[in-house]
Amino acid sequence: MRTNTFYFAFVASTSLMWSTSSFAQDMDLHQQHDVIANTQIDQSVEAFDHKAHAKEHGGQNYQLTTIESKWTQNKSGHGAVQSELETWFGGDIHKIFFRAAHEKAESEQSSYSSELLYSRNIADFWDMQAGVRYRYDDAKTTDKDQVDAVVGLYGMAQYFFETEAYLYAGQDQRWSMSLHSERDILLTQKLIVQPYVGADIVLRDQSKFAEKSGLSSVEAGLETRYEISKKFMPFIDVSYQYKKGVKETPWQAATATDKDWYYGAGLRVKF
């Protein structure tokens, strides 16, 4: 009887110990599953918060297109029509720019240019840009198409001067630079004047229709626009322009320097 009692107690004790151990293992597994699940949830929340934070602080993409057309005329009554398009897409860090321009003077052939640039923010208010430029001049008898590599800076200098500075490396050892700066001055919320200055510098040119080295052209003027809305802006423009002549080559005759006052009016549209 005592032996049976002892055996029963031993079996019961062993069963209880096994049950307790099994229960503890189950609890450990549940806890591990909970830890893994909570970790995954935390990672998902963290990733969501990071994306939301990035979107609120420079992660969005924007787009802006500007189309401008104007008619200018010098004191001699010689006129020209100029059209420009600029569109960009991207965020605060990375953007893609596309620009196109057309110019047609009276009694002269048309000229066209376009640029495709990648823009990356490198400092507050400043982007580094690089890409290609295509030029077409219908007045030339040969080599009407030209392609240049482009690198430059685009941004805002002190006192809110919007500034562009580019270096071009093209065919036939043509190296040149362009500089442009402008600033808005508000007379009222809708009436705005904009002084501006721009210059082109030829560093080297061995092409068939070469320009003279040095300061190739300068334009300084004052634009006055009235913003009917942020999308429609008619304007008038007064500027002084200097253009150095071209070199004499077997394909062209040398020309003299041209400088004159120009007056114009146009319309700028943004969307």
C-alpha positions as semicolon CSV with decimal commas, in nm:
position;residue;x (nm);y (nm);z (nm)
1;M;0,000;0,000;0,000
2;R;0,278;0,237;0,086
3;T;0,456;0,141;-0,235
4;N;0,147;0,223;-0,442
5;T;0,102;0,549;-0,260
6;F;0,465;0,643;-0,319
7;Y;0,437;0,550;-0,688
8;F;0,122;0,758;-0,731
9;A;0,283;1,056;-0,561
10;F;0,592;1,023;-0,782
11;V;0,385;1,008;-1,101
12;A;0,169;1,303;-0,996
13;S;0,475;1,506;-0,907
14;T;0,644;1,424;-1,237
15;S;0,329;1,513;-1,433
16;L;0,299;1,842;-1,248
17;M;0,662;1,927;-1,317
18;W;0,618;1,845;-1,686
19;S;0,301;2,053;-1,705
20;T;0,473;2,345;-1,537
21;S;0,773;2,320;-1,772
22;S;0,549;2,297;-2,078
23;F;0,349;2,598;-1,961
24;A;0,668;2,796;-1,910
25;Q;0,787;2,707;-2,261
26;D;0,453;2,813;-2,407
27;M;0,476;3,142;-2,221
28;D;0,829;3,197;-2,353
29;L;0,712;3,132;-2,709
30;H;0,420;3,373;-2,669
31;Q;0,651;3,638;-2,529
32;Q;0,894;3,590;-2,818
33;H;0,610;3,622;-3,068
34;D;0,490;3,937;-2,892
35;V;0,841;4,086;-2,900
36;I;0,879;4,009;-3,272
37;A;0,534;4,149;-3,350
38;N;0,598;4,465;-3,148
39;T;0,938;4,510;-3,316
40;Q;0,780;4,481;-3,660
41;I;0,510;4,729;-3,563
42;D;0,771;4,972;-3,429
43;Q;0,974;4,941;-3,748
44;S;0,665;5,001;-3,961
45;V;0,567;5,305;-3,755
46;E;0,923;5,436;-3,769
47;A;0,935;5,394;-4,147
48;F;0,597;5,565;-4,182
49;D;0,708;5,850;-3,956
50;H;1,030;5,888;-4,157
51;K;0,839;5,907;-4,485
52;A;0,588;6,151;-4,338
53;H;0,869;6,363;-4,194
54;A;1,053;6,361;-4,526
55;K;0,737;6,461;-4,709
56;E;0,677;6,751;-4,474
57;H;1,040;6,866;-4,491
58;G;1,148;6,859;-4,854
59;G;1,023;6,522;-4,972
60;Q;0,748;6,655;-5,198
61;N;0,781;6,698;-5,573
62;Y;0,673;7,019;-5,744
63;Q;0,645;7,146;-6,099
64;L;0,654;7,496;-6,247
65;T;0,638;7,609;-6,610
66;T;0,704;7,964;-6,730
67;I;0,635;8,084;-7,085
68;E;0,743;8,430;-7,195
69;S;0,707;8,612;-7,525
70;K;0,812;8,970;-7,599
71;W;0,867;9,210;-7,887
72;T;1,163;9,447;-7,876
73;Q;1,268;9,734;-8,098
74;N;1,576;9,956;-8,107
75;K;1,596;10,327;-8,176
76;S;1,636;10,260;-8,548
77;G;1,305;10,076;-8,555
78;H;1,460;9,733;-8,605
79;G;1,248;9,480;-8,418
80;A;1,275;9,123;-8,297
81;V;1,049;8,869;-8,131
82;Q;1,181;8,651;-7,848
83;S;1,012;8,353;-7,685
84;E;1,130;8,147;-7,388
85;L;1,006;7,841;-7,204
86;E;1,132;7,703;-6,874
87;T;0,990;7,408;-6,687
88;W;1,124;7,214;-6,392
89;F;1,014;6,919;-6,183
90;G;1,146;6,787;-5,852
91;G;1,187;6,853;-5,482
92;D;1,411;7,063;-5,262
93;I;1,718;6,848;-5,332
94;H;1,685;6,713;-5,687
95;K;1,527;6,880;-5,992
96;I;1,520;6,843;-6,368
97;F;1,518;7,165;-6,574
98;F;1,423;7,208;-6,938
99;R;1,465;7,540;-7,118
100;A;1,397;7,645;-7,475
101;A;1,439;7,980;-7,651
102;H;1,360;8,123;-7,994
103;E;1,468;8,455;-8,145
104;K;1,370;8,603;-8,481
105;A;1,487;8,949;-8,583
106;E;1,331;9,136;-8,873
107;S;1,482;9,040;-9,210
108;E;1,698;8,773;-9,043
109;Q;1,686;8,398;-8,993
110;S;1,564;8,235;-8,672
111;S;1,784;8,089;-8,401
112;Y;1,686;7,831;-8,141
113;S;1,837;7,682;-7,828
114;S;1,734;7,428;-7,565
115;E;1,886;7,294;-7,245
116;L;1,828;6,985;-7,032
117;L;1,983;7,013;-6,686
118;Y;2,001;6,807;-6,368
119;S;1,994;7,032;-6,061
120;R;2,107;6,937;-5,710
121;N;2,094;7,151;-5,399
122;I;2,443;7,199;-5,251
123;A;2,382;7,484;-5,004
124;D;2,105;7,710;-4,879
125;F;1,949;7,878;-5,186
126;W;2,209;7,731;-5,426
127;D;2,192;7,446;-5,678
128;M;2,466;7,291;-5,888
129;Q;2,345;7,215;-6,240
130;A;2,486;7,004;-6,522
131;G;2,355;6,890;-6,858
132;V;2,357;6,960;-7,230
133;R;2,262;7,252;-7,456
134;Y;2,150;7,232;-7,818
135;R;2,174;7,533;-8,051
136;Y;2,043;7,584;-8,403
137;D;2,119;7,891;-8,617
138;D;1,941;7,902;-8,952
139;A;2,157;8,192;-9,071
140;K;2,468;7,972;-9,096
141;T;2,543;7,799;-9,424
142;T;2,693;7,494;-9,248
143;D;2,726;7,355;-8,896
144;K;2,385;7,492;-8,807
145;D;2,354;7,245;-8,518
146;Q;2,582;7,273;-8,216
147;V;2,585;7,077;-7,888
148;D;2,751;7,197;-7,566
149;A;2,811;7,044;-7,226
150;V;2,689;7,270;-6,943
151;V;2,783;7,307;-6,577
152;G;2,694;7,594;-6,347
153;L;2,533;7,746;-6,041
154;Y;2,171;7,854;-5,999
155;G;2,035;8,026;-5,691
156;M;1,989;8,340;-5,487
157;A;2,276;8,564;-5,382
158;Q;2,272;8,819;-5,102
159;Y;1,998;9,083;-5,104
160;F;1,767;8,848;-5,301
161;F;1,950;8,864;-5,635
162;E;1,849;8,560;-5,841
163;T;2,171;8,453;-6,010
164;E;2,278;8,211;-6,282
165;A;2,637;8,134;-6,384
166;Y;2,720;7,869;-6,646
167;L;3,025;7,732;-6,824
168;Y;2,980;7,582;-7,172
169;A;3,218;7,344;-7,349
170;G;3,128;7,280;-7,710
171;Q;3,247;7,158;-8,044
172;D;3,549;7,308;-8,221
173;Q;3,712;7,406;-7,892
174;R;3,440;7,654;-7,810
175;W;3,447;7,756;-7,443
176;S;3,217;8,025;-7,309
177;M;3,047;8,154;-6,995
178;S;2,716;8,324;-6,923
179;L;2,616;8,529;-6,620
180;H;2,276;8,668;-6,528
181;S;2,136;8,836;-6,218
182;E;1,803;9,002;-6,138
183;R;1,603;9,127;-5,842
184;D;1,235;9,204;-5,782
185;I;1,145;9,536;-5,620
186;L;0,780;9,564;-5,517
187;L;0,617;9,903;-5,569
188;T;0,281;9,752;-5,476
189;Q;0,162;9,393;-5,434
190;K;0,098;9,377;-5,810
191;L;0,331;9,638;-5,965
192;I;0,691;9,515;-5,964
193;V;1,010;9,647;-6,120
194;Q;1,300;9,416;-6,193
195;P;1,650;9,545;-6,268
196;Y;1,867;9,286;-6,440
197;V;2,208;9,241;-6,597
198;G;2,350;8,963;-6,811
199;A;2,676;8,894;-6,991
200;D;2,828;8,635;-7,224
201;I;3,202;8,573;-7,233
202;V;3,381;8,377;-7,506
203;L;3,695;8,210;-7,370
204;R;3,795;8,029;-7,689
205;D;3,629;7,961;-8,024
206;Q;3,780;7,776;-8,321
207;S;3,454;7,709;-8,503
208;K;3,379;7,808;-8,863
209;F;3,155;8,090;-8,739
210;A;3,374;8,194;-8,448
211;E;3,299;8,484;-8,219
212;K;3,567;8,718;-8,093
213;S;3,720;8,622;-7,760
214;G;3,642;8,824;-7,449
215;L;3,321;8,996;-7,349
216;S;3,083;8,890;-7,623
217;S;2,761;9,061;-7,513
218;V;2,616;9,260;-7,225
219;E;2,256;9,348;-7,150
220;A;2,136;9,567;-6,864
221;G;1,777;9,674;-6,826
222;L;1,469;9,739;-6,620
223;E;1,152;9,538;-6,654
224;T;0,822;9,660;-6,510
225;R;0,542;9,407;-6,479
226;Y;0,188;9,409;-6,352
227;E;0,072;9,081;-6,199
228;I;-0,292;9,044;-6,292
229;S;-0,255;8,716;-6,107
230;K;0,036;8,488;-6,021
231;K;-0,021;8,326;-6,360
232;F;-0,059;8,622;-6,599
233;M;0,197;8,904;-6,600
234;P;0,219;9,159;-6,882
235;F;0,535;9,370;-6,876
236;I;0,733;9,644;-7,048
237;D;1,109;9,643;-7,080
238;V;1,388;9,895;-7,142
239;S;1,746;9,773;-7,189
240;Y;2,088;9,867;-7,320
241;Q;2,261;9,597;-7,523
242;Y;2,619;9,556;-7,636
243;K;2,720;9,287;-7,884
244;K;3,075;9,232;-8,003
245;G;3,114;9,138;-8,368
246;V;3,229;8,804;-8,503
247;K;3,573;8,712;-8,637
248;E;3,652;8,687;-9,005
249;T;3,679;8,326;-9,124
250;P;3,651;8,154;-9,464
251;W;3,281;8,104;-9,387
252;Q;3,188;8,453;-9,259
253;A;3,289;8,817;-9,281
254;A;3,392;9,013;-8,974
255;T;3,126;9,237;-8,821
256;A;3,152;9,551;-8,610
257;T;3,039;9,593;-8,252
258;D;2,671;9,679;-8,211
259;K;2,527;9,871;-7,914
260;D;2,188;10,032;-7,877
261;W;1,887;10,093;-7,655
262;Y;1,597;9,852;-7,687
263;Y;1,232;9,893;-7,585
264;G;0,982;9,613;-7,560
265;A;0,662;9,466;-7,422
266;G;0,551;9,113;-7,356
267;L;0,355;8,861;-7,153
268;R;0,472;8,603;-6,900
269;V;0,254;8,305;-6,806
270;K;0,318;8,062;-6,518
271;F;0,143;7,739;-6,432
